CSV table of C-alpha atoms in Angstrom, one decimal:
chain,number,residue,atom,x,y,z
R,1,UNK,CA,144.9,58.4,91.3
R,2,UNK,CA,145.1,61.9,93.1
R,3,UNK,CA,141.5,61.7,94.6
R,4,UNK,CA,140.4,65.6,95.3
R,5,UNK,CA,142.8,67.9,94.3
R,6,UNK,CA,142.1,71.9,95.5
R,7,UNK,CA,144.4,74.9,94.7
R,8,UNK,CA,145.2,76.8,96.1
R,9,UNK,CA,146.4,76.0,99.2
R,10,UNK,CA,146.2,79.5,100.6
R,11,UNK,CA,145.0,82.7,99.4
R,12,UNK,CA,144.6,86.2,100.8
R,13,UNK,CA,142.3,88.7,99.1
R,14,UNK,CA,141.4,92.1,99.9
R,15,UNK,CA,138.1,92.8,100.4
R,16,UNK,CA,136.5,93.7,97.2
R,17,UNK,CA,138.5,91.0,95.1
R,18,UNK,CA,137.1,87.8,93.4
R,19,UNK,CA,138.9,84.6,93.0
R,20,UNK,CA,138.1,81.3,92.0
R,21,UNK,CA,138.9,78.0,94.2
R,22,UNK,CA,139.4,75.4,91.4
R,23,UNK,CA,139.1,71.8,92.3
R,24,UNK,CA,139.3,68.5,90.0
R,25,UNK,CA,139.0,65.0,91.0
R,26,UNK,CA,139.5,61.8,89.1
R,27,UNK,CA,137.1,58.8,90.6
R,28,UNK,CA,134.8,59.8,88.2
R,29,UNK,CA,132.8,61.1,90.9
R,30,UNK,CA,129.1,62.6,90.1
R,31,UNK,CA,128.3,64.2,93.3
R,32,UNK,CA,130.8,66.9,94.0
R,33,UNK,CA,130.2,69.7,97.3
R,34,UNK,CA,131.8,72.8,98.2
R,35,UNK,CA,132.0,73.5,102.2
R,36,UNK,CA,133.5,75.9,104.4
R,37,UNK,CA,135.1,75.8,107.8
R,38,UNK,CA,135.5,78.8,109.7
R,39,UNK,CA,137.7,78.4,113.2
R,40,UNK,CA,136.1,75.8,115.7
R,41,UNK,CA,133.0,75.4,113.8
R,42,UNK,CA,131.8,72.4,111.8
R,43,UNK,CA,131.1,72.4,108.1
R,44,UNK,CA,128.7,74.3,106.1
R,45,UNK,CA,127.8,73.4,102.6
R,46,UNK,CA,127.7,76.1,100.2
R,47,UNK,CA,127.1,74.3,97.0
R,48,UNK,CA,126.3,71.0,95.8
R,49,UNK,CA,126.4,68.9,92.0
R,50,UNK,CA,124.9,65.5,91.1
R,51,UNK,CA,126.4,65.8,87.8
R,52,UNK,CA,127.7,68.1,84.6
R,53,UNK,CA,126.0,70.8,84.6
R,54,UNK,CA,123.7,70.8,87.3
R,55,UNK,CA,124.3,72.9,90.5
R,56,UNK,CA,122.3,73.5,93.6
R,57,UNK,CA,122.2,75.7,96.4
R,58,UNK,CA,123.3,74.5,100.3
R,59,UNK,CA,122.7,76.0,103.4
R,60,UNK,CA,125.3,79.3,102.8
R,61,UNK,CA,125.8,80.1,99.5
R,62,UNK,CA,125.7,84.2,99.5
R,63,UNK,CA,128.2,85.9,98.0
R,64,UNK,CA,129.4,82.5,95.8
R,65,UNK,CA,128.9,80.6,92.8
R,66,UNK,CA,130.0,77.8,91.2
R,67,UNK,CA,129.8,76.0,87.9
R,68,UNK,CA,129.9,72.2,86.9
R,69,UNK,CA,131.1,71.9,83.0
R,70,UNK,CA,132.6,68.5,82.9
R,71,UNK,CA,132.5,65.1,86.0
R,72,UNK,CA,136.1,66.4,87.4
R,73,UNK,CA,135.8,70.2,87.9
R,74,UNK,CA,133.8,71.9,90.3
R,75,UNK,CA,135.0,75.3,90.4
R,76,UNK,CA,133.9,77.7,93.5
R,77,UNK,CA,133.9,81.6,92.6
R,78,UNK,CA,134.1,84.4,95.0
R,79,UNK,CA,132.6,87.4,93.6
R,80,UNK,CA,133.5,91.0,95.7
R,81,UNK,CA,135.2,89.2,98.6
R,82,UNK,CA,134.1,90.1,102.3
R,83,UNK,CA,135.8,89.7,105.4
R,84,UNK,CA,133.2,87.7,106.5
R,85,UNK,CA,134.3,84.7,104.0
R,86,UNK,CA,137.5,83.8,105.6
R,87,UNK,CA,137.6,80.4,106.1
R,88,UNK,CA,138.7,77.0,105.2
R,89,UNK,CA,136.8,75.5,101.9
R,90,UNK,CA,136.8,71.9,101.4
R,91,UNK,CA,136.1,70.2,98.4
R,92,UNK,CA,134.5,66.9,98.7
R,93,UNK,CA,133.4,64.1,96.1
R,94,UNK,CA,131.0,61.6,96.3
R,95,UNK,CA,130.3,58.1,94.7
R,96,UNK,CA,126.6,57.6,93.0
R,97,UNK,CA,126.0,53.7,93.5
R,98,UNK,CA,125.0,51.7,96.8
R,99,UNK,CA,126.7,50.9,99.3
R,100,UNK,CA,129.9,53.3,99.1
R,101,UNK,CA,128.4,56.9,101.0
R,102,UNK,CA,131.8,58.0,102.0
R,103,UNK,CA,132.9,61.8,101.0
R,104,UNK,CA,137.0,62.1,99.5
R,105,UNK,CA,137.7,65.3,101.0
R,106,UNK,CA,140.2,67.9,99.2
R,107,UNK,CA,143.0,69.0,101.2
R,108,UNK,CA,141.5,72.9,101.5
R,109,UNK,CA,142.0,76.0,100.7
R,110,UNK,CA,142.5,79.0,103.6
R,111,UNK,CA,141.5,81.9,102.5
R,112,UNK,CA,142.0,85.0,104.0
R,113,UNK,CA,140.3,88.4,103.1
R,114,UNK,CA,141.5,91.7,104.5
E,1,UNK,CA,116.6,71.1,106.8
E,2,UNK,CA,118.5,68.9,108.8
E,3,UNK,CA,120.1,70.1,112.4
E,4,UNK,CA,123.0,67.8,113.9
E,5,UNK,CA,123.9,69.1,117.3
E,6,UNK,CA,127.2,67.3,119.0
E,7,UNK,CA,128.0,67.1,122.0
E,8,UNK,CA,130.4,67.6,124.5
E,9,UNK,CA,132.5,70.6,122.7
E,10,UNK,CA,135.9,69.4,124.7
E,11,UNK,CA,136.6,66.4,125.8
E,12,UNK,CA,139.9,65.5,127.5
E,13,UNK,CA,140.4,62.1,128.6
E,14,UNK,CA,143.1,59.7,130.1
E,15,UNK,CA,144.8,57.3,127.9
E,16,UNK,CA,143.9,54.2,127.9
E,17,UNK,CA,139.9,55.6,129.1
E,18,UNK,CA,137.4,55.5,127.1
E,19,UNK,CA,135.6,58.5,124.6
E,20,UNK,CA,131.8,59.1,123.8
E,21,UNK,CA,130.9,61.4,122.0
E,22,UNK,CA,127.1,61.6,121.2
E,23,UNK,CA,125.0,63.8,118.6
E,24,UNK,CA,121.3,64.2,117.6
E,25,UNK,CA,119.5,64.9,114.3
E,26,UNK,CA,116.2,66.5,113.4
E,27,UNK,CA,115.5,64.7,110.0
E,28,UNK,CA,113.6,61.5,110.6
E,29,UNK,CA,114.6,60.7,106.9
E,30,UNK,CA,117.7,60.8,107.2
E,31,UNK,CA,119.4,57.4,106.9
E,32,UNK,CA,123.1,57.4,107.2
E,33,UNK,CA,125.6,58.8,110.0
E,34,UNK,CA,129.3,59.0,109.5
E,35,UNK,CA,131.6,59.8,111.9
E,36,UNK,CA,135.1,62.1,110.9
E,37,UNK,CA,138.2,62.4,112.2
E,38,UNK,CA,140.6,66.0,111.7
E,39,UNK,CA,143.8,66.3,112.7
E,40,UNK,CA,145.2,70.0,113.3
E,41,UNK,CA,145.4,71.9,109.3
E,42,UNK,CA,144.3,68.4,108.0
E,43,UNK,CA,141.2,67.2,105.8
E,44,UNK,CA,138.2,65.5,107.4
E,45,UNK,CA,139.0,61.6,107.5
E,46,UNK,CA,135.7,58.9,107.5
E,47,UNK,CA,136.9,57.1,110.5
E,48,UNK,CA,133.3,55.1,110.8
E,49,UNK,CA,130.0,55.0,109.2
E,50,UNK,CA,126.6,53.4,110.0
E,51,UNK,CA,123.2,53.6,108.3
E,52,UNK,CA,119.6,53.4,109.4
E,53,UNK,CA,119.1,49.9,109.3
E,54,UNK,CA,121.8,48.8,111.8
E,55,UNK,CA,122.1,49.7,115.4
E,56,UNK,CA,125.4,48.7,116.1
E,57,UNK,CA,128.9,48.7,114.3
E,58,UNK,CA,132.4,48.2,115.5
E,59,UNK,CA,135.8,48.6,113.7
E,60,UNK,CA,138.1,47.8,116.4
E,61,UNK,CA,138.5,50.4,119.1
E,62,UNK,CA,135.8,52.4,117.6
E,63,UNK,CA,132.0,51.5,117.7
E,64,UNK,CA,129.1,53.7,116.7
E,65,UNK,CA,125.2,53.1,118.1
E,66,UNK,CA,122.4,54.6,116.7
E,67,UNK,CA,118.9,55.3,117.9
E,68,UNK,CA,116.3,55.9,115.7
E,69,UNK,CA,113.5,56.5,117.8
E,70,UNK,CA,115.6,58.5,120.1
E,71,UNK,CA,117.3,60.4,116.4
E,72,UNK,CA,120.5,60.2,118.6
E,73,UNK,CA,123.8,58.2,117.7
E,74,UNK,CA,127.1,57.8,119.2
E,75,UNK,CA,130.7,57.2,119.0
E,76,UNK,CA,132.8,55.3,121.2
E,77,UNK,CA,136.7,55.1,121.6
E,78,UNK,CA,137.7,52.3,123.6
E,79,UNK,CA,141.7,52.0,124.5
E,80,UNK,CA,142.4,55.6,123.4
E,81,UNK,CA,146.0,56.7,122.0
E,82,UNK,CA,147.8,60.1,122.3
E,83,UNK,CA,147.3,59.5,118.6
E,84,UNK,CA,143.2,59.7,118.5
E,85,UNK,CA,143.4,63.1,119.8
E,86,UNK,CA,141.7,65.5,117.1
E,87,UNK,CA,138.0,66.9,116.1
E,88,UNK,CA,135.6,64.2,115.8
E,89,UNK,CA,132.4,65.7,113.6
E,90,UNK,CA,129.2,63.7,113.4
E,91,UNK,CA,127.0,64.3,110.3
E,92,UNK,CA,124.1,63.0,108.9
E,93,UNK,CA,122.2,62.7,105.3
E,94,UNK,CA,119.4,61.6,103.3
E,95,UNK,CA,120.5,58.7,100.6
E,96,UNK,CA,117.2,59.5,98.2
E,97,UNK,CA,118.8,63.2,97.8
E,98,UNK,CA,122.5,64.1,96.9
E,99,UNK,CA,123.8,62.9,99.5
E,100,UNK,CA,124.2,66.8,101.2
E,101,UNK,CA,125.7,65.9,104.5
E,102,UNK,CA,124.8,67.9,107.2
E,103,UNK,CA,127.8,68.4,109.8
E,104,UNK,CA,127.8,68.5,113.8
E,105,UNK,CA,129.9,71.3,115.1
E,106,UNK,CA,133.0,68.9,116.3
E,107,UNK,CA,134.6,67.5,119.4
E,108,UNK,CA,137.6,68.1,120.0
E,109,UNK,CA,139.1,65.2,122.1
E,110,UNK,CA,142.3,65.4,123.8
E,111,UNK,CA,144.3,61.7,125.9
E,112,UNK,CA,146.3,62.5,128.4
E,113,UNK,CA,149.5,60.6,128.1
């Protein structure tokens, strides 16, 4: 059981460049999230699933997109990278049934963009 | 949306003292508060976690209150360690939606041996 798994573990992009930040996770999680840290800051979702193919919008999603084909994958895509989307992105999965709220966080990806 | 604002920012302590670290939230709907714990390059840990319909909860040296009139909750360290130096985050979320938490913007707590 590997819980949240993210690769990679670091990137760096020139600005311009796309990428996608792949994580899987094997609880047989529905609810999957996609957040980003930047230095000394707390986290900000950028997109959220309940489930296979449905995806929603969070608080800062410009300039991403993501895509939710099967339970495990939630994969996060950077089109045209800016410098202003360096950060840390966590992964994060959630259970569905009461009583259990917690998020399994994925161990991040820092990305760099020059 | 919802807004979580944390405070203090820093917080350095002595060990053995006791930590509080308090947040608010906007959303009277929201319903459940946890508390994380990040360590320096790590992932966000759940150290504690309380919902709406309990005011207290305690897991040994750590406690977290919550006020819903007031939309403020707390945590408390009690006994602190070199060890529980890191970011604490607050956060808070609705349980009737996907469960979208919405983060505070971090504590970073520091004992002095």
């Amino acid at each position: 059981n590997a819980g949240v798994t993210q690769t990679p573990k670091f990137r760096i992009l020139k600005i311009g460049q796309s990428m996608t930040l792949q994580c899987t996770q094997d609880m047989n999680h529905n609810y999957m999230y996609w957040y980003r840290q930047d230095p000394g800051m707390g986290l900000k979702l950028i997109y959220y699933s309940v489930g296979a193919g449905i995806t929603d919008k969070g608080e800062v999603p410009n300039g991403y997109n993501v895509s939710r084909s099967t339970t495990e994958d939630f994969p996060l895509r950077l089109e045209l990278a800016a410098p202003s989307q360096t950060s840390v992105y966590f992964c994060a999965s959630s259970r569905t049934g009461e009583g259990d709220y917690g998020y399994t966080f994925g161990s991040g990806t820092r990305l760099t963009v020059v | 949306g919802e807004n979580v604002e944390q405070h203090p920012s820093t917080l350095s302590v002595q060990e053995g003292d006791s930590a509080v670290i308090k947040c608010t939230y906007s959303d009277s709907a929201s319903n459940y508060f946890p508390w994380y714990k990040q360590e320096l390059g790590k992932r966000p840990q759940l150290i504690i976690d309380i919902r709406s319909n309990v005011g207290e909860k305690k897991d040994q040296r750590i406690a977290v209150t919550l006020n819903k009139t007031a939309k403020h909750f707390s945590l408390h360290i009690t006994e602190t360690q070199p060890e529980d130096s890191a970011v604490y985050f607050c956060a808070a979320s609705f349980s009737g939606s996907a469960r979208q938490l919405t983060f505070g913007s971090g504590t970073q707590l520091t004992v002095l041996p």
